[in-house]
PDB file of C-alpha atoms and ligand atoms in Angstrom:
ATOM      1  CA  MET A 566      21.143   1.750  16.748  1.00 91.00           C
ATOM      2  CA  THR A 567      20.531   5.490  17.277  1.00 96.00           C
ATOM      3  CA  VAL A 568      19.980   7.519  14.055  1.00 97.00           C
ATOM      4  CA  LEU A 569      20.457  11.201  13.683  1.00 98.00           C
ATOM      5  CA  SER A 570      17.655  12.001  11.318  1.00 98.00           C
ATOM      6  CA  ALA A 571      17.068  15.266   9.454  1.00 97.00           C
ATOM      7  CA  ASP A 572      14.139  16.329   7.368  1.00 96.00           C
ATOM      8  CA  ILE A 573      15.275  19.268   5.231  1.00 92.00           C
ATOM      9  CA  GLY A 574      12.305  21.342   4.285  1.00 83.00           C
ATOM     10  CA  GLY A 575      11.849  24.495   2.184  1.00 77.00           C
ATOM     11  CA  THR A 576      10.492  26.346   5.289  1.00 82.00           C
ATOM     12  CA  ASN A 577      11.795  24.375   8.281  1.00 87.00           C
ATOM     13  CA  PHE A 578      14.347  21.716   9.079  1.00 92.00           C
ATOM     14  CA  ARG A 579      13.256  19.029  11.527  1.00 95.00           C
ATOM     15  CA  LEU A 580      15.954  17.193  13.422  1.00 97.00           C
ATOM     16  CA  GLY A 581      15.677  14.189  15.673  1.00 97.00           C
ATOM     17  CA  ALA A 582      17.815  11.610  17.448  1.00 97.00           C
ATOM     18  CA  VAL A 583      15.771   8.363  17.010  1.00 96.00           C
ATOM     19  CA  LYS A 584      16.421   5.292  19.113  1.00 95.00           C
ATOM     20  CA  GLU A 585      16.021   1.666  18.030  1.00 91.00           C
ATOM     21  CA  ASP A 586      12.411   1.540  19.310  1.00 90.00           C
ATOM     22  CA  GLY A 587      11.422   4.596  17.366  1.00 89.00           C
ATOM     23  CA  SER A 588      11.371   6.998  20.346  1.00 92.00           C
ATOM     24  CA  ILE A 589      12.841  10.462  19.771  1.00 93.00           C
ATOM     25  CA  VAL A 590      15.358  11.493  22.431  1.00 93.00           C
ATOM     26  CA  LYS A 591      15.861  14.980  21.108  1.00 94.00           C
ATOM     27  CA  PHE A 592      13.846  16.997  18.521  1.00 96.00           C
ATOM     28  CA  GLU A 593      14.221  20.467  17.105  1.00 96.00           C
ATOM     29  CA  LYS A 594      12.548  22.535  14.358  1.00 94.00           C
ATOM     30  CA  ILE A 595      14.793  25.105  12.791  1.00 93.00           C
ATOM     31  CA  PRO A 596      13.799  27.743  10.191  1.00 90.00           C
ATOM     32  CA  THR A 597      15.535  26.991   6.900  1.00 86.00           C
ATOM     33  CA  SER A 598      16.462  30.565   6.417  1.00 84.00           C
ATOM     34  CA  SER A 599      18.503  30.575   9.667  1.00 88.00           C
ATOM     35  CA  VAL A 600      20.652  27.600   8.592  1.00 88.00           C
ATOM     36  CA  PHE A 601      22.016  28.735   5.228  1.00 84.00           C
ATOM     37  CA  SER A 602      24.102  31.705   5.999  1.00 80.00           C
ATOM     38  CA  SER A 603      27.781  31.086   5.209  1.00 81.00           C
ATOM     39  CA  GLY A 604      27.409  30.602   1.488  1.00 81.00           C
ATOM     40  CA  SER A 605      28.520  26.971   1.676  1.00 89.00           C
ATOM     41  CA  VAL A 606      25.552  24.604   1.823  1.00 91.00           C
ATOM     42  CA  LEU A 607      27.641  21.660   3.013  1.00 94.00           C
ATOM     43  CA  SER A 608      29.323  23.589   5.857  1.00 94.00           C
ATOM     44  CA  ASP A 609      25.974  24.947   6.937  1.00 93.00           C
ATOM     45  CA  LEU A 610      24.457  21.440   7.023  1.00 94.00           C
ATOM     46  CA  GLU A 611      27.420  20.080   8.890  1.00 96.00           C
ATOM     47  CA  ASN A 612      27.339  22.911  11.438  1.00 95.00           C
ATOM     48  CA  MET A 613      23.631  22.501  11.979  1.00 95.00           C
ATOM     49  CA  LEU A 614      23.976  18.791  12.643  1.00 96.00           C
ATOM     50  CA  ARG A 615      26.978  19.339  14.860  1.00 97.00           C
ATOM     51  CA  THR A 616      25.208  21.850  16.990  1.00 96.00           C
ATOM     52  CA  PHE A 617      22.104  19.703  17.329  1.00 96.00           C
ATOM     53  CA  SER A 618      24.051  16.501  18.143  1.00 96.00           C
ATOM     54  CA  GLU A 619      26.380  17.932  20.814  1.00 96.00           C
ATOM     55  CA  GLY A 620      26.558  15.481  23.598  1.00 95.00           C
ATOM     56  CA  LEU A 621      24.584  12.751  21.693  1.00 95.00           C
ATOM     57  CA  SER A 622      26.023   9.533  20.345  1.00 95.00           C
ATOM     58  CA  PHE A 623      24.639   8.158  17.118  1.00 97.00           C
ATOM     59  CA  ASP A 624      25.433   5.348  14.659  1.00 97.00           C
ATOM     60  CA  ALA A 625      24.182   6.766  11.356  1.00 97.00           C
ATOM     61  CA  ILE A 626      22.690   9.932   9.737  1.00 98.00           C
ATOM     62  CA  ALA A 627      19.507   9.825   7.656  1.00 98.00           C
ATOM     63  CA  ILE A 628      18.790  13.010   5.652  1.00 97.00           C
ATOM     64  CA  GLY A 629      15.691  13.616   3.659  1.00 97.00           C
ATOM     65  CA  PHE A 630      15.297  16.300   0.988  1.00 94.00           C
ATOM     66  CA  PRO A 631      12.280  17.756  -0.940  1.00 90.00           C
ATOM     67  CA  ALA A 632      14.459  17.353  -3.979  1.00 89.00           C
ATOM     68  CA  THR A 633      15.710  15.229  -6.880  1.00 91.00           C
ATOM     69  CA  LEU A 634      18.604  13.065  -5.815  1.00 95.00           C
ATOM     70  CA  ASN A 635      20.946  11.099  -8.029  1.00 96.00           C
ATOM     71  CA  ARG A 636      20.235   7.451  -8.613  1.00 96.00           C
ATOM     72  CA  GLU A 637      22.890   6.429  -6.087  1.00 95.00           C
ATOM     73  CA  ARG A 638      21.329   8.726  -3.477  1.00 96.00           C
ATOM     74  CA  THR A 639      24.618  10.408  -2.676  1.00 96.00           C
ATOM     75  CA  GLN A 640      23.977  13.899  -4.121  1.00 96.00           C
ATOM     76  CA  VAL A 641      21.161  16.411  -4.188  1.00 94.00           C
ATOM     77  CA  VAL A 642      20.653  17.243  -7.807  1.00 93.00           C
ATOM     78  CA  GLN A 643      18.045  19.966  -7.605  1.00 87.00           C
ATOM     79  CA  ALA A 644      15.611  21.246  -4.898  1.00 84.00           C
ATOM     80  CA  PRO A 645      12.915  23.607  -6.315  1.00 76.00           C
ATOM     81  CA  ASN A 646      12.270  25.242  -2.924  1.00 73.00           C
ATOM     82  CA  ILE A 647      15.967  25.507  -1.874  1.00 79.00           C
ATOM     83  CA  PRO A 648      17.454  27.214  -4.944  1.00 71.00           C
ATOM     84  CA  PHE A 649      21.130  27.045  -3.931  1.00 78.00           C
ATOM     85  CA  MET A 650      21.079  23.337  -3.193  1.00 85.00           C
ATOM     86  CA  GLU A 651      22.188  21.986  -6.614  1.00 88.00           C
ATOM     87  CA  ASN A 652      24.623  19.141  -7.273  1.00 92.00           C
ATOM     88  CA  VAL A 653      25.590  18.914  -3.564  1.00 94.00           C
ATOM     89  CA  PRO A 654      27.617  15.769  -2.596  1.00 96.00           C
ATOM     90  CA  VAL A 655      25.964  15.577   0.723  1.00 96.00           C
ATOM     91  CA  CYS A 656      26.735  11.982   1.745  1.00 97.00           C
ATOM     92  CA  GLU A 657      30.432  12.142   1.073  1.00 97.00           C
ATOM     93  CA  HIS A 658      30.898  15.418   2.961  1.00 97.00           C
ATOM     94  CA  LEU A 659      28.806  14.405   6.033  1.00 97.00           C
ATOM     95  CA  GLN A 660      30.297  10.932   6.176  1.00 97.00           C
ATOM     96  CA  LYS A 661      33.817  12.453   6.370  1.00 97.00           C
ATOM     97  CA  ALA A 662      32.682  15.034   8.876  1.00 97.00           C
ATOM     98  CA  PHE A 663      30.946  12.621  11.290  1.00 97.00           C
ATOM     99  CA  GLY A 664      32.553   9.257  10.538  1.00 97.00           C
ATOM    100  CA  VAL A 665      29.208   7.405  10.407  1.00 97.00           C
ATOM    101  CA  PRO A 666      27.208   6.075   7.336  1.00 97.00           C
ATOM    102  CA  VAL A 667      25.028   8.758   5.810  1.00 97.00           C
ATOM    103  CA  LEU A 668      21.861   7.866   3.930  1.00 97.00           C
ATOM    104  CA  ALA A 669      20.025  10.398   1.862  1.00 97.00           C
ATOM    105  CA  GLU A 670      16.621  10.017   0.282  1.00 97.00           C
ATOM    106  CA  ARG A 671      13.646  12.059  -0.848  1.00 95.00           C
ATOM    107  CA  ASP A 672      11.657  13.217   2.213  1.00 94.00           C
ATOM    108  CA  VAL A 673       8.558  11.666   0.897  1.00 95.00           C
ATOM    109  CA  ALA A 674      10.184   8.190   0.784  1.00 97.00           C
ATOM    110  CA  PHE A 675      11.032   8.637   4.473  1.00 97.00           C
ATOM    111  CA  ALA A 676       7.420   9.553   5.199  1.00 96.00           C
ATOM    112  CA  LEU A 677       6.190   6.476   3.360  1.00 97.00           C
ATOM    113  CA  CYS A 678       8.606   4.295   5.327  1.00 96.00           C
ATOM    114  CA  TYR A 679       7.025   5.642   8.489  1.00 96.00           C
ATOM    115  CA  ASP A 680       3.512   5.145   7.275  1.00 97.00           C
ATOM    116  CA  ALA A 681       4.236   1.689   5.920  1.00 96.00           C
ATOM    117  CA  GLU A 682       5.354   0.637   9.386  1.00 94.00           C
ATOM    118  CA  LYS A 683       2.562   2.492  11.272  1.00 96.00           C
ATOM    119  CA  TYR A 684      -0.182   1.044   9.093  1.00 97.00           C
ATOM    120  CA  HIS A 685       1.432  -2.504   9.084  1.00 96.00           C
ATOM    121  CA  LEU A 686       1.756  -2.674   5.309  1.00 95.00           C
ATOM    122  CA  PRO A 687       3.581  -5.772   4.023  1.00 92.00           C
ATOM    123  CA  GLY A 688       7.170  -5.352   2.821  1.00 89.00           C
ATOM    124  CA  LYS A 689       6.626  -7.261  -0.449  1.00 93.00           C
ATOM    125  CA  GLY A 690       5.090  -5.803  -3.505  1.00 96.00           C
ATOM    126  CA  ILE A 691       4.389  -2.251  -4.605  1.00 97.00           C
ATOM    127  CA  ILE A 692       3.474   0.420  -2.006  1.00 98.00           C
ATOM    128  CA  CYS A 693       2.640   3.926  -3.301  1.00 98.00           C
ATOM    129  CA  GLY A 694       2.332   7.062  -1.199  1.00 98.00           C
ATOM    130  CA  VAL A 695       0.835  10.262  -2.566  1.00 98.00           C
ATOM    131  CA  TYR A 696       1.134  13.231  -0.248  1.00 96.00           C
ATOM    132  CA  PHE A 697      -0.748  16.400  -0.946  1.00 95.00           C
ATOM    133  CA  GLY A 698       1.351  19.128   0.789  1.00 91.00           C
ATOM    134  CA  THR A 699       2.888  22.276  -0.832  1.00 87.00           C
ATOM    135  CA  GLY A 700       3.059  20.226  -4.011  1.00 89.00           C
ATOM    136  CA  ILE A 701       2.202  16.511  -4.735  1.00 94.00           C
ATOM    137  CA  GLY A 702       4.839  14.311  -3.063  1.00 94.00           C
ATOM    138  CA  ASN A 703       5.092  10.781  -4.337  1.00 97.00           C
ATOM    139  CA  ALA A 704       7.091   7.760  -3.261  1.00 97.00           C
ATOM    140  CA  ILE A 705       7.044   4.235  -4.584  1.00 98.00           C
ATOM    141  CA  LEU A 706       8.462   1.321  -2.626  1.00 97.00           C
ATOM    142  CA  ILE A 707       9.068  -1.889  -4.517  1.00 96.00           C
ATOM    143  CA  ASP A 708       9.751  -4.823  -2.192  1.00 94.00           C
ATOM    144  CA  GLY A 709      10.649  -2.227   0.400  1.00 91.00           C
ATOM    145  CA  LYS A 710      13.012  -0.362  -1.857  1.00 92.00           C
ATOM    146  CA  PRO A 711      12.302   3.202  -3.107  1.00 95.00           C
ATOM    147  CA  LEU A 712      11.961   3.308  -6.846  1.00 96.00           C
ATOM    148  CA  THR A 713      14.627   5.697  -8.198  1.00 95.00           C
ATOM    149  CA  GLY A 714      14.471   5.356 -11.997  1.00 95.00           C
ATOM    150  CA  ARG A 715      17.451   5.770 -14.338  1.00 96.00           C
ATOM    151  CA  HIS A 716      18.444   9.257 -13.134  1.00 94.00           C
ATOM    152  CA  GLY A 717      17.000   9.159  -9.675  1.00 94.00           C
ATOM    153  CA  SER A 718      13.918  11.196 -10.665  1.00 92.00           C
ATOM    154  CA  ALA A 719      11.189   8.515 -10.678  1.00 96.00           C
ATOM    155  CA  GLY A 720       7.887   9.260  -8.909  1.00 95.00           C
ATOM    156  CA  GLU A 721       7.516  12.917 -10.072  1.00 93.00           C
ATOM    157  CA  LEU A 722       3.739  12.491 -10.093  1.00 96.00           C
ATOM    158  CA  GLY A 723       3.125  16.218  -9.561  1.00 94.00           C
ATOM    159  CA  HIS A 724       4.729  16.918 -12.942  1.00 93.00           C
ATOM    160  CA  ILE A 725       2.316  14.865 -15.053  1.00 95.00           C
ATOM    161  CA  PRO A 726       1.250  17.359 -17.785  1.00 96.00           C
ATOM    162  CA  VAL A 727      -2.369  18.486 -17.838  1.00 96.00           C
ATOM    163  CA  PRO A 728      -3.693  19.085 -21.377  1.00 95.00           C
ATOM    164  CA  GLY A 729      -4.765  22.760 -21.900  1.00 95.00           C
ATOM    165  CA  CYS A 730      -3.311  23.978 -18.604  1.00 95.00           C
ATOM    166  CA  THR A 731      -1.152  27.065 -19.009  1.00 96.00           C
ATOM    167  CA  ILE A 732      -0.119  27.689 -15.360  1.00 94.00           C
ATOM    168  CA  SER A 733       3.663  27.715 -14.728  1.00 91.00           C
ATOM    169  CA  CYS A 734       5.079  25.133 -12.381  1.00 88.00           C
ATOM    170  CA  GLY A 735       8.034  25.591 -10.002  1.00 80.00           C
ATOM    171  CA  CYS A 736       9.935  22.985 -12.055  1.00 83.00           C
ATOM    172  CA  GLY A 737      10.003  25.304 -15.091  1.00 87.00           C
ATOM    173  CA  ASN A 738       7.440  23.462 -17.173  1.00 93.00           C
ATOM    174  CA  ILE A 739       3.931  24.728 -17.929  1.00 96.00           C
ATOM    175  CA  GLY A 740       0.730  22.886 -16.999  1.00 95.00           C
ATOM    176  CA  CYS A 741       1.977  20.400 -14.440  1.00 95.00           C
ATOM    177  CA  LEU A 742      -0.599  18.628 -12.329  1.00 95.00           C
ATOM    178  CA  GLU A 743       0.917  20.158  -9.247  1.00 93.00           C
ATOM    179  CA  ALA A 744       0.028  23.590 -10.571  1.00 92.00           C
ATOM    180  CA  VAL A 745      -3.671  22.665 -10.365  1.00 93.00           C
ATOM    181  CA  ALA A 746      -3.806  20.178  -7.485  1.00 94.00           C
ATOM    182  CA  GLY A 747      -1.147  20.912  -4.782  1.00 88.00           C
ATOM    183  CA  GLY A 748      -1.093  23.183  -1.790  1.00 92.00           C
ATOM    184  CA  LYS A 749       0.356  26.034  -3.889  1.00 90.00           C
ATOM    185  CA  ALA A 750      -2.516  25.660  -6.351  1.00 94.00           C
ATOM    186  CA  LEU A 751      -4.934  25.902  -3.405  1.00 96.00           C
ATOM    187  CA  ALA A 752      -3.289  29.110  -2.282  1.00 96.00           C
ATOM    188  CA  ARG A 753      -3.651  30.494  -5.845  1.00 95.00           C
ATOM    189  CA  ILE A 754      -7.348  29.619  -5.994  1.00 97.00           C
ATOM    190  CA  GLN A 755      -7.767  31.315  -2.641  1.00 97.00           C
ATOM    191  CA  ARG A 756      -6.080  34.468  -3.850  1.00 97.00           C
ATOM    192  CA  GLU A 757      -7.878  34.607  -7.157  1.00 97.00           C
ATOM    193  CA  LYS A 758     -11.414  33.443  -6.166  1.00 97.00           C
ATOM    194  CA  PHE A 759     -11.825  33.667  -2.453  1.00 98.00           C
ATOM    195  CA  PRO A 760      -9.525  36.460  -1.099  1.00 98.00           C
ATOM    196  CA  GLU A 761     -11.772  37.004   1.867  1.00 97.00           C
ATOM    197  CA  THR A 762     -11.504  33.353   3.035  1.00 98.00           C
ATOM    198  CA  PRO A 763      -8.544  32.274   5.254  1.00 97.00           C
ATOM    199  CA  ILE A 764      -6.734  29.383   3.573  1.00 96.00           C
ATOM    200  CA  GLY A 765      -7.657  27.065   6.478  1.00 96.00           C
ATOM    201  CA  GLU A 766     -11.382  27.586   5.809  1.00 97.00           C
ATOM    202  CA  MET A 767     -11.280  26.923   2.066  1.00 98.00           C
ATOM    203  CA  PHE A 768     -12.891  23.539   2.074  1.00 98.00           C
ATOM    204  CA  ALA A 769     -15.204  24.292   4.997  1.00 98.00           C
ATOM    205  CA  ARG A 770     -16.694  27.218   3.116  1.00 98.00           C
ATOM    206  CA  HIS A 771     -16.262  26.498  -0.630  1.00 97.00           C
ATOM    207  CA  TRP A 772     -15.804  22.764  -1.414  1.00 95.00           C
ATOM    208  CA  GLN A 773     -18.984  22.555  -3.487  1.00 96.00           C
ATOM    209  CA  GLU A 774     -17.928  25.484  -5.668  1.00 97.00           C
ATOM    210  CA  GLN A 775     -16.501  24.736  -9.149  1.00 97.00           C
ATOM    211  CA  ALA A 776     -12.899  25.894  -8.459  1.00 97.00           C
ATOM    212  CA  LEU A 777     -12.567  23.496  -5.530  1.00 98.00           C
ATOM    213  CA  MET A 778     -14.382  20.702  -7.215  1.00 97.00           C
ATOM    214  CA  GLU A 779     -11.862  20.965  -9.977  1.00 96.00           C
ATOM    215  CA  PHE A 780      -9.035  21.097  -7.498  1.00 98.00           C
ATOM    216  CA  ILE A 781     -10.290  17.814  -5.853  1.00 98.00           C
ATOM    217  CA  ASP A 782     -10.648  16.265  -9.264  1.00 97.00           C
ATOM    218  CA  GLY A 783      -6.968  17.153 -10.014  1.00 97.00           C
ATOM    219  CA  MET A 784      -5.964  15.368  -6.767  1.00 98.00           C
ATOM    220  CA  ALA A 785      -8.024  12.353  -7.901  1.00 98.00           C
ATOM    221  CA  VAL A 786      -6.401  12.383 -11.356  1.00 97.00           C
ATOM    222  CA  ALA A 787      -2.939  12.201  -9.620  1.00 98.00           C
ATOM    223  CA  VAL A 788      -3.906   9.205  -7.579  1.00 98.00           C
ATOM    224  CA  ALA A 789      -5.764   7.391 -10.353  1.00 98.00           C
ATOM    225  CA  THR A 790      -2.788   7.962 -12.715  1.00 98.00           C
ATOM    226  CA  GLU A 791      -0.539   6.067 -10.339  1.00 98.00           C
ATOM    227  CA  LEU A 792      -3.098   3.363  -9.734  1.00 98.00           C
ATOM    228  CA  ASN A 793      -3.564   2.799 -13.455  1.00 98.00           C
ATOM    229  CA  ILE A 794       0.126   2.709 -14.217  1.00 97.00           C
ATOM    230  CA  LEU A 795       1.388   0.653 -11.324  1.00 97.00           C
ATOM    231  CA  ASP A 796      -1.645  -1.331 -10.011  1.00 97.00           C
ATOM    232  CA  PRO A 797       0.021  -1.140  -6.562  1.00 98.00           C
ATOM    233  CA  ASP A 798      -0.496  -3.573  -3.670  1.00 97.00           C
ATOM    234  CA  GLN A 799      -1.146  -0.616  -1.374  1.00 97.00           C
ATOM    235  CA  MET A 800      -1.960   2.976  -2.061  1.00 98.00           C
ATOM    236  CA  LEU A 801      -1.615   5.420   0.826  1.00 98.00           C
ATOM    237  CA  LEU A 802      -2.709   9.067   0.815  1.00 98.00           C
ATOM    238  CA  GLY A 803      -1.495  11.763   3.147  1.00 97.00           C
ATOM    239  CA  GLY A 804      -0.287  15.332   3.430  1.00 94.00           C
ATOM    240  CA  GLY A 805      -1.544  18.520   4.996  1.00 93.00           C
ATOM    241  CA  VAL A 806      -4.246  19.269   2.348  1.00 96.00           C
ATOM    242  CA  LEU A 807      -6.192  16.147   3.352  1.00 97.00           C
ATOM    243  CA  SER A 808      -6.071  17.195   7.035  1.00 95.00           C
ATOM    244  CA  MET A 809      -7.517  20.640   6.377  1.00 96.00           C
ATOM    245  CA  LYS A 810     -10.826  21.504   8.110  1.00 97.00           C
ATOM    246  CA  ASP A 811     -13.782  19.788   6.424  1.00 98.00           C
ATOM    247  CA  PHE A 812     -11.796  18.335   3.589  1.00 98.00           C
ATOM    248  CA  PRO A 813     -14.339  16.346   1.604  1.00 98.00           C
ATOM    249  CA  ARG A 814     -12.644  12.916   1.710  1.00 97.00           C
ATOM    250  CA  ALA A 815     -15.719  11.064   0.473  1.00 97.00           C
ATOM    251  CA  LEU A 816     -15.691  13.249  -2.696  1.00 97.00           C
ATOM    252  CA  LEU A 817     -12.058  12.656  -3.362  1.00 98.00           C
ATOM    253  CA  ASP A 818     -12.566   8.932  -2.825  1.00 98.00           C
ATOM    254  CA  GLU A 819     -15.510   8.943  -5.222  1.00 98.00           C
ATOM    255  CA  LYS A 820     -13.545  10.785  -7.865  1.00 98.00           C
ATOM    256  CA  ILE A 821     -10.462   8.585  -7.571  1.00 98.00           C
ATOM    257  CA  ARG A 822     -12.760   5.563  -8.115  1.00 98.00           C
ATOM    258  CA  GLU A 823     -14.360   7.307 -11.096  1.00 98.00           C
ATOM    259  CA  HIS A 824     -10.883   7.730 -12.784  1.00 98.00           C
ATOM    260  CA  THR A 825      -9.569   4.261 -11.886  1.00 98.00           C
ATOM    261  CA  ARG A 826      -9.459   1.660 -14.606  1.00 98.00           C
ATOM    262  CA  LYS A 827     -12.371  -0.818 -14.626  1.00 97.00           C
ATOM    263  CA  PRO A 828     -12.789  -3.623 -13.725  1.00 97.00           C
ATOM    264  CA  LEU A 829      -9.326  -3.698 -12.099  1.00 96.00           C
ATOM    265  CA  PRO A 830      -7.662  -2.219 -10.083  1.00 96.00           C
ATOM    266  CA  TRP A 831     -10.935  -0.366  -9.407  1.00 95.00           C
ATOM    267  CA  ARG A 832     -12.923  -3.356  -8.104  1.00 95.00           C
ATOM    268  CA  GLU A 833     -10.408  -4.112  -5.331  1.00 95.00           C
ATOM    269  CA  LEU A 834      -9.333  -0.618  -4.612  1.00 96.00           C
ATOM    270  CA  ASN A 835      -8.278  -0.027  -1.016  1.00 93.00           C
ATOM    271  CA  LEU A 836      -7.149   3.381  -0.192  1.00 97.00           C
ATOM    272  CA  ILE A 837      -5.372   4.030   3.103  1.00 98.00           C
ATOM    273  CA  TYR A 838      -5.594   7.545   4.501  1.00 97.00           C
ATOM    274  CA  ALA A 839      -2.582   8.361   6.660  1.00 97.00           C
ATOM    275  CA  GLU A 840      -2.706  10.812   9.503  1.00 96.00           C
ATOM    276  CA  ASP A 841      -0.682  14.002   8.980  1.00 93.00           C
ATOM    277  CA  GLU A 842       2.207  14.146  11.499  1.00 92.00           C
ATOM    278  CA  ALA A 843       4.953  16.753  11.408  1.00 84.00           C
ATOM    279  CA  ASP A 844       7.834  14.488  12.444  1.00 87.00           C
ATOM    280  CA  LYS A 845       7.013  11.415  10.341  1.00 93.00           C
ATOM    281  CA  SER A 846       9.874  11.958   7.895  1.00 94.00           C
ATOM    282  CA  VAL A 847      12.349  12.179  10.851  1.00 96.00           C
ATOM    283  CA  VAL A 848      11.197   8.913  12.347  1.00 96.00           C
ATOM    284  CA  GLY A 849      10.803   7.452   8.838  1.00 96.00           C
ATOM    285  CA  GLY A 850      14.442   8.354   8.021  1.00 97.00           C
ATOM    286  CA  ALA A 851      15.601   6.379  11.015  1.00 97.00           C
ATOM    287  CA  ILE A 852      13.512   3.397   9.984  1.00 95.00           C
ATOM    288  CA  TYR A 853      14.903   3.541   6.437  1.00 95.00           C
ATOM    289  CA  ALA A 854      18.503   3.867   7.699  1.00 96.00           C
ATOM    290  CA  ARG A 855      18.176   1.034  10.153  1.00 94.00           C
ATOM    291  CA  ARG A 856      16.626  -1.369   7.627  1.00 90.00           C
ATOM    292  CA  LYS A 857      19.189  -0.527   4.986  1.00 91.00           C
ATOM    293  CA  LEU A 858      22.223  -0.837   7.286  1.00 92.00           C
ATOM    294  CA  ASN A 859      20.932  -4.085   8.674  1.00 87.00           C
ATOM    295  CA  GLY A 860      21.750  -5.772   5.405  1.00 70.00           C
ATOM    296  CA  ARG A 861      20.356  -5.773   1.918  1.00 52.00           C
ATOM    297  CA  ASN A 862      18.847  -9.360   2.136  1.00 42.00           C
ATOM    298  CA  LYS A 863      16.970  -8.550   5.283  1.00 46.00           C
ATOM    299  CA  TYR A 864      16.068  -5.218   3.822  1.00 42.00           C
ATOM    300  CA  GLU A 865      14.419  -6.809   0.832  1.00 47.00           C
ATOM    301  CA  GLU A 866      12.808  -9.769   2.500  1.00 44.00           C
ATOM    302  CA  ASP A 867      11.026  -8.954   5.688  1.00 45.00           C
ATOM    303  CA  ILE A 868      10.419  -5.256   5.938  1.00 45.00           C
ATOM    304  CA  ALA A 869       7.711  -2.785   5.548  1.00 44.00           C
ATOM    305  CA  CYS A 870      10.249  -0.235   4.185  1.00 45.00           C
TER     306      CYS A 870
HETATM  307 ZN1   ZN B2243       6.344  20.764 -12.832  1.00 88.20          ZN
END
């Protein structure tokens, strides 16, 4: 089965045609601003996929969004970094346009599907992924199935409120964890405290200073919050922030352990650090689609995603 897989980002779209063995036969990165031009989000998405897939044959489409989707995973409800993408019935439209099954999910769930397979995590049980990128991405797989919650908005770890914090968050609330511990927060710290330092050098030059110690503590609070609520079988950490030059992983590890409930899950804590790879959501989308279309029983029984 070949899957046409799309990772819809706030800055770039990544598109790939992924074969059964996980190899990518064609890959493209397209600036988001160049795609949405006609005023119709659905037509723009369709045209982009049509142009990319010219001459290719594929059996399904997987499409990942940095967004809240409805529980049924058929509509994009709201995407904070793509403002005009609200209440968009993406699956129905693309299914009609291309005549193949279309599976939509949060981009971070696709990333976790990829990492779960790459790091050989078992399909059974609870697998959590926390990705520190622009914000704090979070996906939770329960027996291989992404946790959606009642409205589709489960796993919004970045929006845990921080007492006393008065910084506005992109979601409209004030004092979300993401406002103190995501990539955007790092950029704010750089602007306010270290304007002379390039963002890529922030940890290399300043990790022992208070502002960054607090930033890392915020990251640890995010991870420990999830550990203390879900007591997952596997906890995987990833995202661009962890891959920045001289990021103090040992300090993050120590602080996560400090905040994790004793004696358990602290005593048996095993954190998996995933490599940052730009096309993981594209390949992960294909893994997800293949597993899901292969049948629900198989999907739930013997898979890593
Ligand atoms: Zn928020």
